[in-house]
XYZ file of C-alpha atoms in Angstrom:
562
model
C 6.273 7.506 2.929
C 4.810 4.265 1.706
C 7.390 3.202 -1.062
C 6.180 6.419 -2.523
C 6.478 5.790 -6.887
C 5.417 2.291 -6.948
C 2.323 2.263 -4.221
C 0.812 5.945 -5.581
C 1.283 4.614 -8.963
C -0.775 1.203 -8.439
C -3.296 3.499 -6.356
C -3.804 5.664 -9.776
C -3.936 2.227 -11.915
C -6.942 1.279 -9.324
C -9.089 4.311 -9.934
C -8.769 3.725 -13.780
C -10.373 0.170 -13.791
C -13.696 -1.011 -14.748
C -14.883 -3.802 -12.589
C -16.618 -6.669 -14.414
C -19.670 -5.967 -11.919
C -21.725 -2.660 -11.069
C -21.385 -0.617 -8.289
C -18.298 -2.521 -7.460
C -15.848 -1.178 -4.942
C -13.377 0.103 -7.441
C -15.914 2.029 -9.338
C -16.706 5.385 -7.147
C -14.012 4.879 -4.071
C -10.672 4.853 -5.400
C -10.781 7.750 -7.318
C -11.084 10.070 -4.177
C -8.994 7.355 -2.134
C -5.938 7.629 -4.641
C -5.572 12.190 -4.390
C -6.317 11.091 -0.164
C -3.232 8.347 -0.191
C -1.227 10.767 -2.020
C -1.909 13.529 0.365
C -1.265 11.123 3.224
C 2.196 10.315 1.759
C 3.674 13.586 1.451
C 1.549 14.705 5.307
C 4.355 11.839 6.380
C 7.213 13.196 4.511
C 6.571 16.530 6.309
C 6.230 14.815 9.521
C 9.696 13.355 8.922
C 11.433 16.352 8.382
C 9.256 18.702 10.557
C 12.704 19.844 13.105
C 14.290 20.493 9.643
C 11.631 22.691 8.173
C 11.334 24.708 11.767
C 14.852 25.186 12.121
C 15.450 26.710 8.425
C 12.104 28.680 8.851
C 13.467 30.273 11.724
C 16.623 30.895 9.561
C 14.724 32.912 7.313
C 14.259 37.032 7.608
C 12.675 39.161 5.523
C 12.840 43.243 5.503
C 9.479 43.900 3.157
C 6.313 44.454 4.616
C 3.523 41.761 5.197
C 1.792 40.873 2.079
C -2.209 39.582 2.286
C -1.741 37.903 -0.738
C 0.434 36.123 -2.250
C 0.640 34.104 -6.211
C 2.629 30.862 -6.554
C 2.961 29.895 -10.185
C 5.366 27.044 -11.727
C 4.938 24.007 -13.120
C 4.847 20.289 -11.959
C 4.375 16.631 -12.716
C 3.610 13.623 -11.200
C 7.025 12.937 -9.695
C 7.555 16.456 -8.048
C 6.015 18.390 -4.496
C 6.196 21.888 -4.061
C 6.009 22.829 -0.616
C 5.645 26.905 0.360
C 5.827 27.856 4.331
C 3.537 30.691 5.608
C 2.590 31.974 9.047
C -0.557 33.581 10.396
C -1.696 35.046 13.443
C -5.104 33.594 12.708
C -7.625 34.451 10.004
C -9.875 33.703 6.968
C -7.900 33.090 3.689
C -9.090 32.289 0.888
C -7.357 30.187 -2.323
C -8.110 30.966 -5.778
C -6.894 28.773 -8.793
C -6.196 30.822 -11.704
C -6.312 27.736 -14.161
C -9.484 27.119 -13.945
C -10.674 22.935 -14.446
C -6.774 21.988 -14.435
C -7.438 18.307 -13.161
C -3.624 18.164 -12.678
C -2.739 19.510 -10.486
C -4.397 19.754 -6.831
C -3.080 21.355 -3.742
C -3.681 21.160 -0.076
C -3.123 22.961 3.376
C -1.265 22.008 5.898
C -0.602 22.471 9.984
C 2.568 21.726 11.099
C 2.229 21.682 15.007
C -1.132 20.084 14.447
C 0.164 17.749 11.932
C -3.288 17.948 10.015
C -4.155 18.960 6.794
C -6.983 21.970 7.308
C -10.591 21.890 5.011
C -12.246 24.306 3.391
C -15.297 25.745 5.236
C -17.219 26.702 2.081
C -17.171 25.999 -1.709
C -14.733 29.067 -2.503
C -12.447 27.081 -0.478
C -12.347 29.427 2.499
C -10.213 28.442 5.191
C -10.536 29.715 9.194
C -6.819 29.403 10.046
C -5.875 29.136 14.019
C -2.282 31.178 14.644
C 0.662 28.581 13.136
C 2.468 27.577 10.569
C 0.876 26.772 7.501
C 2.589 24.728 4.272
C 0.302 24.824 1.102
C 1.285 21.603 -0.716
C 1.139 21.424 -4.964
C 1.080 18.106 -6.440
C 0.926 16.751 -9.694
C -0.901 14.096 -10.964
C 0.206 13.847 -14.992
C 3.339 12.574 -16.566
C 3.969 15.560 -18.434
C 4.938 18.892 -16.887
C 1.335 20.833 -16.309
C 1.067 25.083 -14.827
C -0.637 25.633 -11.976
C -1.069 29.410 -10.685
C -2.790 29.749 -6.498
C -3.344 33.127 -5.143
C -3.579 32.720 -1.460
C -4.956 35.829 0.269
C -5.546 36.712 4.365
C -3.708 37.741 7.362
C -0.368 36.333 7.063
C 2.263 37.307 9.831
C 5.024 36.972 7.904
C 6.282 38.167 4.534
C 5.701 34.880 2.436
C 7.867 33.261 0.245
C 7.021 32.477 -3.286
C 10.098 31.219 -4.986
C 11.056 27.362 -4.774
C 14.656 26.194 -4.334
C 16.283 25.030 -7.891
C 17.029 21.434 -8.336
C 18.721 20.215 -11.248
C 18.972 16.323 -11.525
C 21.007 14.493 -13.943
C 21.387 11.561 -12.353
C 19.405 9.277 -12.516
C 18.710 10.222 -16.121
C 14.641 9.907 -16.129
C 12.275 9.738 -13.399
C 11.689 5.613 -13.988
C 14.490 3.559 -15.062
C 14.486 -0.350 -15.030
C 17.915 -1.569 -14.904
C 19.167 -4.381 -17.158
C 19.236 -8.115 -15.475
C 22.329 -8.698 -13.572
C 23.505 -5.070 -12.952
C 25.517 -4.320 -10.088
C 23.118 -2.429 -7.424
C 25.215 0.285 -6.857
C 23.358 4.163 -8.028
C 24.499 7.277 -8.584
C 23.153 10.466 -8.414
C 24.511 14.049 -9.225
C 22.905 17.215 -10.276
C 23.250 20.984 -8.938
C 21.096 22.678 -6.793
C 20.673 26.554 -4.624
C 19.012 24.599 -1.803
C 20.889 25.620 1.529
C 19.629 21.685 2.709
C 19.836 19.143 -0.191
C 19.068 15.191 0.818
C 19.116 12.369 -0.931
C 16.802 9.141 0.551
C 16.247 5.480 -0.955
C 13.237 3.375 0.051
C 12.973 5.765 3.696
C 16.038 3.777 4.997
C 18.996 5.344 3.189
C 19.067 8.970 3.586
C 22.672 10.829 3.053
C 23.161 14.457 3.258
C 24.454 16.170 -0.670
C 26.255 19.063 -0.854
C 24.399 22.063 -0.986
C 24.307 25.021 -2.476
C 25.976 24.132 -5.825
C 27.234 20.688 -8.010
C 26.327 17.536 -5.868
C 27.292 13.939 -6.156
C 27.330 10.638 -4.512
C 28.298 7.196 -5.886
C 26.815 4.446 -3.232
C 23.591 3.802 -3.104
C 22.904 0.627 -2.586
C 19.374 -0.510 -4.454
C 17.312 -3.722 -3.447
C 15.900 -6.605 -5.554
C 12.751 -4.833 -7.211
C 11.827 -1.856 -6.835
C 13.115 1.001 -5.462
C 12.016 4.879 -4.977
C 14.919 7.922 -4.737
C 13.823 10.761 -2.820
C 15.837 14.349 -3.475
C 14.489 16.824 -1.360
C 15.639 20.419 -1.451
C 14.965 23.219 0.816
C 15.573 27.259 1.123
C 15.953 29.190 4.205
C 12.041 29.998 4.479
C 11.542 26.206 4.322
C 10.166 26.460 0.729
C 11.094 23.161 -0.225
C 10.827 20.937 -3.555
C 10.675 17.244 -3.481
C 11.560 14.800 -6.430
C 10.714 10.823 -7.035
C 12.779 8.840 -8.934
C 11.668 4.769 -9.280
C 14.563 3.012 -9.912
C 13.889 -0.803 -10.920
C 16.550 -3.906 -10.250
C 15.244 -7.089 -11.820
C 15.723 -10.259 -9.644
C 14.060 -12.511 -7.235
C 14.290 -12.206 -3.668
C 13.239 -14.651 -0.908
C 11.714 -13.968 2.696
C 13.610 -16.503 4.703
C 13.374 -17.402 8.630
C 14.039 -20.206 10.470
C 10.355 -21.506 11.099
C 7.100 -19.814 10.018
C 7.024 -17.487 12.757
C 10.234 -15.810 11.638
C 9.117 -16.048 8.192
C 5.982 -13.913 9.163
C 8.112 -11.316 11.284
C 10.547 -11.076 8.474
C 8.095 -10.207 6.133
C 6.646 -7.777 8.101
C 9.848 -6.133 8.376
C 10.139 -6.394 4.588
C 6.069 -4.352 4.868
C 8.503 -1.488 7.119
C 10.892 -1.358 4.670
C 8.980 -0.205 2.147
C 6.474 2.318 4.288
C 3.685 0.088 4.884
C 1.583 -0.015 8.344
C -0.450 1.587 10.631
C -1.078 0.817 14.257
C -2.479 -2.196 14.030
C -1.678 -5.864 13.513
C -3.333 -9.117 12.423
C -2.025 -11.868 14.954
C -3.675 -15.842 13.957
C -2.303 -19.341 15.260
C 0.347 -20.382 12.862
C -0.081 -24.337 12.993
C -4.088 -23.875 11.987
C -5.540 -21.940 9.163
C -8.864 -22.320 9.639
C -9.503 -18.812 11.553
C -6.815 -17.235 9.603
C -7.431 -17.765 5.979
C -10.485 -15.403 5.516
C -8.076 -12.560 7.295
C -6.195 -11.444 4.012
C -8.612 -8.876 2.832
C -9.015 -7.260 6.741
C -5.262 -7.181 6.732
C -5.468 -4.751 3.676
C -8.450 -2.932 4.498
C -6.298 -2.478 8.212
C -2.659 -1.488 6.396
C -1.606 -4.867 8.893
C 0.828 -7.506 8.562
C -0.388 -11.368 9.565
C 2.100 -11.773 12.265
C 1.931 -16.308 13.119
C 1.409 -16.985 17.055
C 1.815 -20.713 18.869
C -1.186 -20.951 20.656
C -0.419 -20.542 23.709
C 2.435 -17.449 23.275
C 4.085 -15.227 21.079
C 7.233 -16.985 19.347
C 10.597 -14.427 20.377
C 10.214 -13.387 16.544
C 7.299 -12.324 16.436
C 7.527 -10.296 20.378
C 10.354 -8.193 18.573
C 9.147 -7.563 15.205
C 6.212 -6.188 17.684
C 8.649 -4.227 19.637
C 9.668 -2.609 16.512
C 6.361 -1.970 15.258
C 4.583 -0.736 18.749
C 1.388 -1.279 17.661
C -1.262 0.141 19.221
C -4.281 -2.514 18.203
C -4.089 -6.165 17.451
C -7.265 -8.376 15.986
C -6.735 -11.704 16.563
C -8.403 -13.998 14.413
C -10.164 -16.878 16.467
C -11.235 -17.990 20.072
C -8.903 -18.528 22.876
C -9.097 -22.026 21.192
C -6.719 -21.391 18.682
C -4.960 -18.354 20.297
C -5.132 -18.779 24.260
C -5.872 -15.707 26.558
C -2.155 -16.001 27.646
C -1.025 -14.651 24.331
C -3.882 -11.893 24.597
C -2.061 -11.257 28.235
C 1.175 -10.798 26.250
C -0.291 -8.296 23.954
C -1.729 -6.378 26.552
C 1.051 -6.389 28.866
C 3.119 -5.150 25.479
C 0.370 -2.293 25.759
C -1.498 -3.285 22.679
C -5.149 -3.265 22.966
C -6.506 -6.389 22.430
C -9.370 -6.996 19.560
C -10.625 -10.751 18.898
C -12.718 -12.274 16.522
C -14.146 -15.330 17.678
C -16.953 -17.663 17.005
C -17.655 -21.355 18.035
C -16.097 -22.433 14.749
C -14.304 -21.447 11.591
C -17.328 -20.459 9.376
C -18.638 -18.135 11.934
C -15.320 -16.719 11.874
C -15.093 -15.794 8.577
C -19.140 -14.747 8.657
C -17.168 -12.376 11.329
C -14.408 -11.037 9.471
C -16.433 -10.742 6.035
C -18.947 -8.116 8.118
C -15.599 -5.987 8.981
C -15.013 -5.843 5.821
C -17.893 -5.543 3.630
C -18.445 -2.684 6.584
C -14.995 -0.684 5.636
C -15.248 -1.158 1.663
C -18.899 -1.497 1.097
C -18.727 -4.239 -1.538
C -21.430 -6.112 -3.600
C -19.076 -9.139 -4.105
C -17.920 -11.718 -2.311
C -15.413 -14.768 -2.540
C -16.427 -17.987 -2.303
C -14.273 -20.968 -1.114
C -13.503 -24.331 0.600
C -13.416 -23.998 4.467
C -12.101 -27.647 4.217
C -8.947 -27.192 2.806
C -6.852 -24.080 2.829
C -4.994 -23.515 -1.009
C -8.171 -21.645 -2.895
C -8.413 -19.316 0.415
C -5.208 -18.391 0.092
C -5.308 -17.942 -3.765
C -8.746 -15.705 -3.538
C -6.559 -13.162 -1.409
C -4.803 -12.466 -4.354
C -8.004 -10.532 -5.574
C -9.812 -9.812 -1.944
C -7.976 -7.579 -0.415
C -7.233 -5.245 -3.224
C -10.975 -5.528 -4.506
C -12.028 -5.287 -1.159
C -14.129 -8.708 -0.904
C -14.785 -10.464 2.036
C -13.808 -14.516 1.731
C -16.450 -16.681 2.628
C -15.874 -20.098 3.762
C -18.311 -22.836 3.145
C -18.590 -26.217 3.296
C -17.922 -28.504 0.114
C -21.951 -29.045 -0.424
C -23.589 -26.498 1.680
C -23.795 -22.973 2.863
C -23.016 -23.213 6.670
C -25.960 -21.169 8.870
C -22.865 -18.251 9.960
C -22.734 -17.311 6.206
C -26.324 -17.992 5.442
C -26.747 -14.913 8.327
C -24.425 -12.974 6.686
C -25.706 -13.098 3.391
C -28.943 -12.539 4.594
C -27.196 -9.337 6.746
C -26.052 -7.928 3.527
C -27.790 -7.418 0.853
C -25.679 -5.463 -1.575
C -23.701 -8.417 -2.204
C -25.261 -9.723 -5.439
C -22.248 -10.902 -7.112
C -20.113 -13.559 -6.002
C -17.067 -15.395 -7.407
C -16.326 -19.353 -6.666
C -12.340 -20.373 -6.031
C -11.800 -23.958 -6.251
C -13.405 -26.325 -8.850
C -16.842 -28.434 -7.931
C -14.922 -30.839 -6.022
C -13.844 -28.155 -3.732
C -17.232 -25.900 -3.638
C -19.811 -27.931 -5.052
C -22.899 -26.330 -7.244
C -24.902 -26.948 -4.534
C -24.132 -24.030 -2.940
C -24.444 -21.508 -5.345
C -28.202 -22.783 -5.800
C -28.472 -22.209 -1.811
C -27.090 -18.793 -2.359
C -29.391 -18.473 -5.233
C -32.208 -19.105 -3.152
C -31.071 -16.605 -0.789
C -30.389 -14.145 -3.154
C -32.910 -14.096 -6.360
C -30.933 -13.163 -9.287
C -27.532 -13.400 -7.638
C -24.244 -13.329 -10.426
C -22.056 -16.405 -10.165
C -18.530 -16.921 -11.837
C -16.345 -19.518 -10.948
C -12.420 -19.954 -10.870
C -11.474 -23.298 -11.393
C -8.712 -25.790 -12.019
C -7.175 -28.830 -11.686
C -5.148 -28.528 -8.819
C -3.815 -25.539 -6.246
C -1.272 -24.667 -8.547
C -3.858 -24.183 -11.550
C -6.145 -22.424 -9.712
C -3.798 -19.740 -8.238
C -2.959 -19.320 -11.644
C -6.236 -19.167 -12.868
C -6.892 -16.621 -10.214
C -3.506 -14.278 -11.269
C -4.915 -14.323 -14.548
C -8.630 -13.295 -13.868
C -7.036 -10.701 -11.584
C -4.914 -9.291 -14.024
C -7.646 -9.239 -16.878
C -10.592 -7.656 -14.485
C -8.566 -5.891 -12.063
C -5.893 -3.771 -13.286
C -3.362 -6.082 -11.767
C -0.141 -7.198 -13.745
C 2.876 -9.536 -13.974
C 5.923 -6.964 -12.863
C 5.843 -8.252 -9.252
C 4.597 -11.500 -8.703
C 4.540 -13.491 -5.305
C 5.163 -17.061 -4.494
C 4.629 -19.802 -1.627
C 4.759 -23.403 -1.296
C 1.060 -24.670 -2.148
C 1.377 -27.773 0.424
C 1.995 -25.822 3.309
C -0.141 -22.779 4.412
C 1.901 -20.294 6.931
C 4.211 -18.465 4.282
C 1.584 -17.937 1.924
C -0.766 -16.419 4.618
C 1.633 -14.326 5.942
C 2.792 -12.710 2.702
C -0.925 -11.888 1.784
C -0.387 -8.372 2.465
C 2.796 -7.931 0.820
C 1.482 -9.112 -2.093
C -1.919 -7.363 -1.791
C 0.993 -4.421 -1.436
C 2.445 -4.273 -5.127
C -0.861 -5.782 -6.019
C 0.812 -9.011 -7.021
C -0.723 -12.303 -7.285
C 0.216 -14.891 -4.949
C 0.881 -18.060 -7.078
C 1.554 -21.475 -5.273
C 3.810 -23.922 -6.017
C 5.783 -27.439 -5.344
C 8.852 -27.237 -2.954
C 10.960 -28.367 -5.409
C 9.459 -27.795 -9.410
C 7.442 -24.974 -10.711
C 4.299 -26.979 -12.032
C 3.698 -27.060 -15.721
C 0.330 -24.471 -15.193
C 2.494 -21.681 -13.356
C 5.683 -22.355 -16.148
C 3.476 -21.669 -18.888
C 2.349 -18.760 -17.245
C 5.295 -17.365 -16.792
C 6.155 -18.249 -20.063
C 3.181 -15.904 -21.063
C 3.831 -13.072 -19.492
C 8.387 -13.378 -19.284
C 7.849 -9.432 -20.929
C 6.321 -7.877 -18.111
C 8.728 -9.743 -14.733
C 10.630 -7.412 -12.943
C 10.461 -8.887 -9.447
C 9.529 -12.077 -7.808
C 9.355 -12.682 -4.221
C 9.683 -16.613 -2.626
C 8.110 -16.400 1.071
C 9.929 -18.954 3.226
C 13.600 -20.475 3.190
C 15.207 -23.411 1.159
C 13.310 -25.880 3.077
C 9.862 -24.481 1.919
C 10.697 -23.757 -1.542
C 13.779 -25.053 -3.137
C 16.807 -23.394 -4.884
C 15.485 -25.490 -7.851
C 12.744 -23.255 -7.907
C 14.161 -19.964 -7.231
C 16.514 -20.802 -10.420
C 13.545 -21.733 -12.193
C 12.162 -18.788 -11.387
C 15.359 -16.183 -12.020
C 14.985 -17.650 -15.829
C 11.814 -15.658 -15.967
C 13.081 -12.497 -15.153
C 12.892 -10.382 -18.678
């Protein structure tokens, strides 16, 4: 599961925001994507444990006759799954709610030698099951504890089991706890339960076995910087099974290191693992260049990919094991065989990873490439405007791209290259756009050719001084439009491009800001923003080692933490 408390929770805070334009991405999308993610999330729980849940099915006897119906009533919140095994030979059932309009709870079907969670064939959600075994899933999607009452009716083969397995927790002592600074990492948990399988997992790396049935308890788990999500499932012979999040909070900052920016990017990948996050494909870009890559951050969210940094001519050893270890199936590389030679593509393929380029004769038509992907998976009517001259506003705008689901369009300082004048033209839903960079960087020039382009065309502009102003110009818009805040926050040397790029979609993960700064001083801009906002820090994370960005700065930054 994808760091299960913290990501569902900042998918719920997305479908609650209002974006400053109409018809913007957030405003119709995320509201069915959030109750999808969530179903996804628990679909990969049950994948995890699927030999588990066979085995204690097949444990399981029962002596009454076959029911064709059967009623599961309890209650539940956001932080608990209820999980309730059936079999059928095949058949029509059917599923009726007896709380009727209870927007709280939701449920769904699901196939566990298909792995595939089965729709409805009509409105009175009527399913055609093939012979299998069948889980229907009960979530929760409110804080407080809410009823819920399904009566599922149809051919089952076996007697089905309506009773969940009891767990008691009483440690942790609430379902979200932030620790105080400085405590020791070390967690217990303890509670009582009548499972006959009890387990307790942090962050989908820890998992230890409790003891089960009766009093459990266990004194060593080990939390990380940040935040953290404790995973208690229970299960019954049957397989009925009850799940339960706890998000578990350790204030601190913690640094990405590597030896050179290649390690850097694997390492943060790994760090992407760690917490759930991925699919089968990656973003791979030439790591001493950024003009192909810095338009990439919002395809690397709309993908679920980590920016993994090539030499141009092969894949550093870092980056070939951190690709061992993800087996991709799919990588887009961003750029011609210019920047990223056909003998890294023959790597990749010989790795068995389809190969997927973007290319164009230079960097605008690029990003003219990469915006279409996007503005094709998200549908947006905004875009991001910056310098294709100079990399720091690119990276800044990513902050808000990939979450908003913007393409980043590169232009030249005072005109609208011909590749984006195509792709305006290609598009036109996009009638709002947003400026990074002050005048010097994107001049107003532009915005009139846009204008001209586009009659009646929005235009806002994120300036500053500096890099370090306008990343923290862009945090702050961010937060105040779009729902983002100041308990994880993200930072990179604003010199040097590589770390910042690659930790794009880590930050785009917690939906953090990515604020730049000196190797070795936080600038007076990003102090004072801290400063601002010292009541909301939990976590920060520094992308790249001592030589990037200074111990100075990382104690700097520690002083922050509330």
């Amino acid at each position: 599961m994808k760091g299960f408390t913290k990501f569902v929770s900042v998918v719920a805070t997305i479908s609650l925001i209002v974006s400053p334009f109409t018809n913007s991405v957030f405003a119709e999308e995320d509201i069915t994507n959030k109750e999808d993610l969530r179903k996804e999330l628990i679909v990969n729980q049950l994948e995890q444990r699927s030999s588990e849940l066979i085995y204690y099915q097949n444990q399981f006897t029962s002596t009454q006759a076959v029911a064709t119906e059967a009623v599961y009533k309890q209650q539940i919140n956001y932080n608990r799954i209820h999980e309730y095994h059936f079999t059928t030979g095949g058949g029509i059932f059917t599923v009726e709610s007896m709380h009727v309009d209870n927007y709280d709870v939701d449920y769904f079907i699901y196939e566990m030698n298909s792995e595939e969670i089965m729709e409805p064939v009509d409105e009175n959600y009527t399913y055609d099951l093939p012979e299998g075994t069948y889980y229907l899933v009960v979530m929760g999607y409110s804080d407080e504890q809410a009823p819920y009452e399904y009566k599922l009716s149809g051919p089952f083969s076996t007697q089905p089991d309506t009773v969940l397995p009891n767990l008691n927790i009483t440690k942790p002592a609430s379902e979200e706890i932030r620790l105080a600074k400085n405590s020791s990492p070390s967690i217990s948990v303890a509670g009582n339960s009548d499972a006959i399988r009890l387990s307790v997992t942090l962050n989908e790396e820890q998992e230890v076995d409790l003891n089960a049935p009766g009093a459990f308890t266990y004194d060593h788990l080990v939390l990380g910087q940040g935040f953290n999500t404790i995973m208690f499932n229970a299960m019954k012979l049957g397989g009925n099974s009850v799940t339960a999040l706890y998000s578990i909070t350790l204030p601190g900052v913690s640094r990405i290191i590597g030896w050179d920016r290649y390690q850097v990017s694997s390492n943060i990948s790994r760090t992407l693992r760690y917490w759930g996050f991925g699919s089968s494909t990656v973003i791979i870009t030439r790591g001493d260049l950024y003009p192909d890559a810095v338009s990439g951050g919002p395809l690397a969210y709309a993908e679920d990919a980590p920016v993994l940094l090539t030499k141009p001519n092969s894949l550093p050893p870092s980056v070939i094991t951190e690709l061992e270890n993800i087996q991709p199936e799919r990588a887009i590389i961003l750029g011609g065989t210019g920047s990223v030679s056909t003998a890294v593509e023959s790597q990749l393929e010989d790795m068995g990873i389809e190969v997927d380029r973007i290319a164009g004769k230079d960097r605008y038509v690029v990003s003219a490439s990469i915006a279409q992907r996007v503005v094709d998976y998200w549908e947006s009517d905004t875009a991001l405007i910056a310098s294709g001259e100079a990399f720091p506003d690119a990276l800044s705008a990513s902050t808000l791209a990939g979450p908003a689901g913007m393409p980043i369009l590169l232009v030249r300082p005072k005109s609208l290259p011909a590749a984006m004048e195509t792709f305006i033209k290609n598009n036109p839903q996009i009638k709002n756009f947003i400026v990074v960079g002050g005048p010097a960087a994107v001049s107003d020039s532009v915005a009139t050719r846009i204008k001209q382009l586009r009659p009646g065309a929005s235009f806002e502009r994120i300036g500053g001084q500096n890099r370090y102003e306008v990343s923290v110009n862009v945090a702050k818009y961010s937060m105040e439009n779009y729902g983002m805040d100041a308990s994880s926050l993200t930072f990179a040397r604003g010199d040097l491009f590589p770390d910042a790029l690659s930790g794009a979609p880590l930050a785009n993960y917690f939906y953090s800001p990515v604020i730049l700064t000196p190797a070795n001083g936080l600038h007076e801009q990003v102090s004072r923003f801290l400063t601002q906002h010292k009541a909301e820090i939990d976590h920060m994370y520094i992308f790249g080692g001592t030589g990037a960005v200074s111990p100075t700065v990382e104690q700097q930054l520690g002083g922050f933490i509330r």
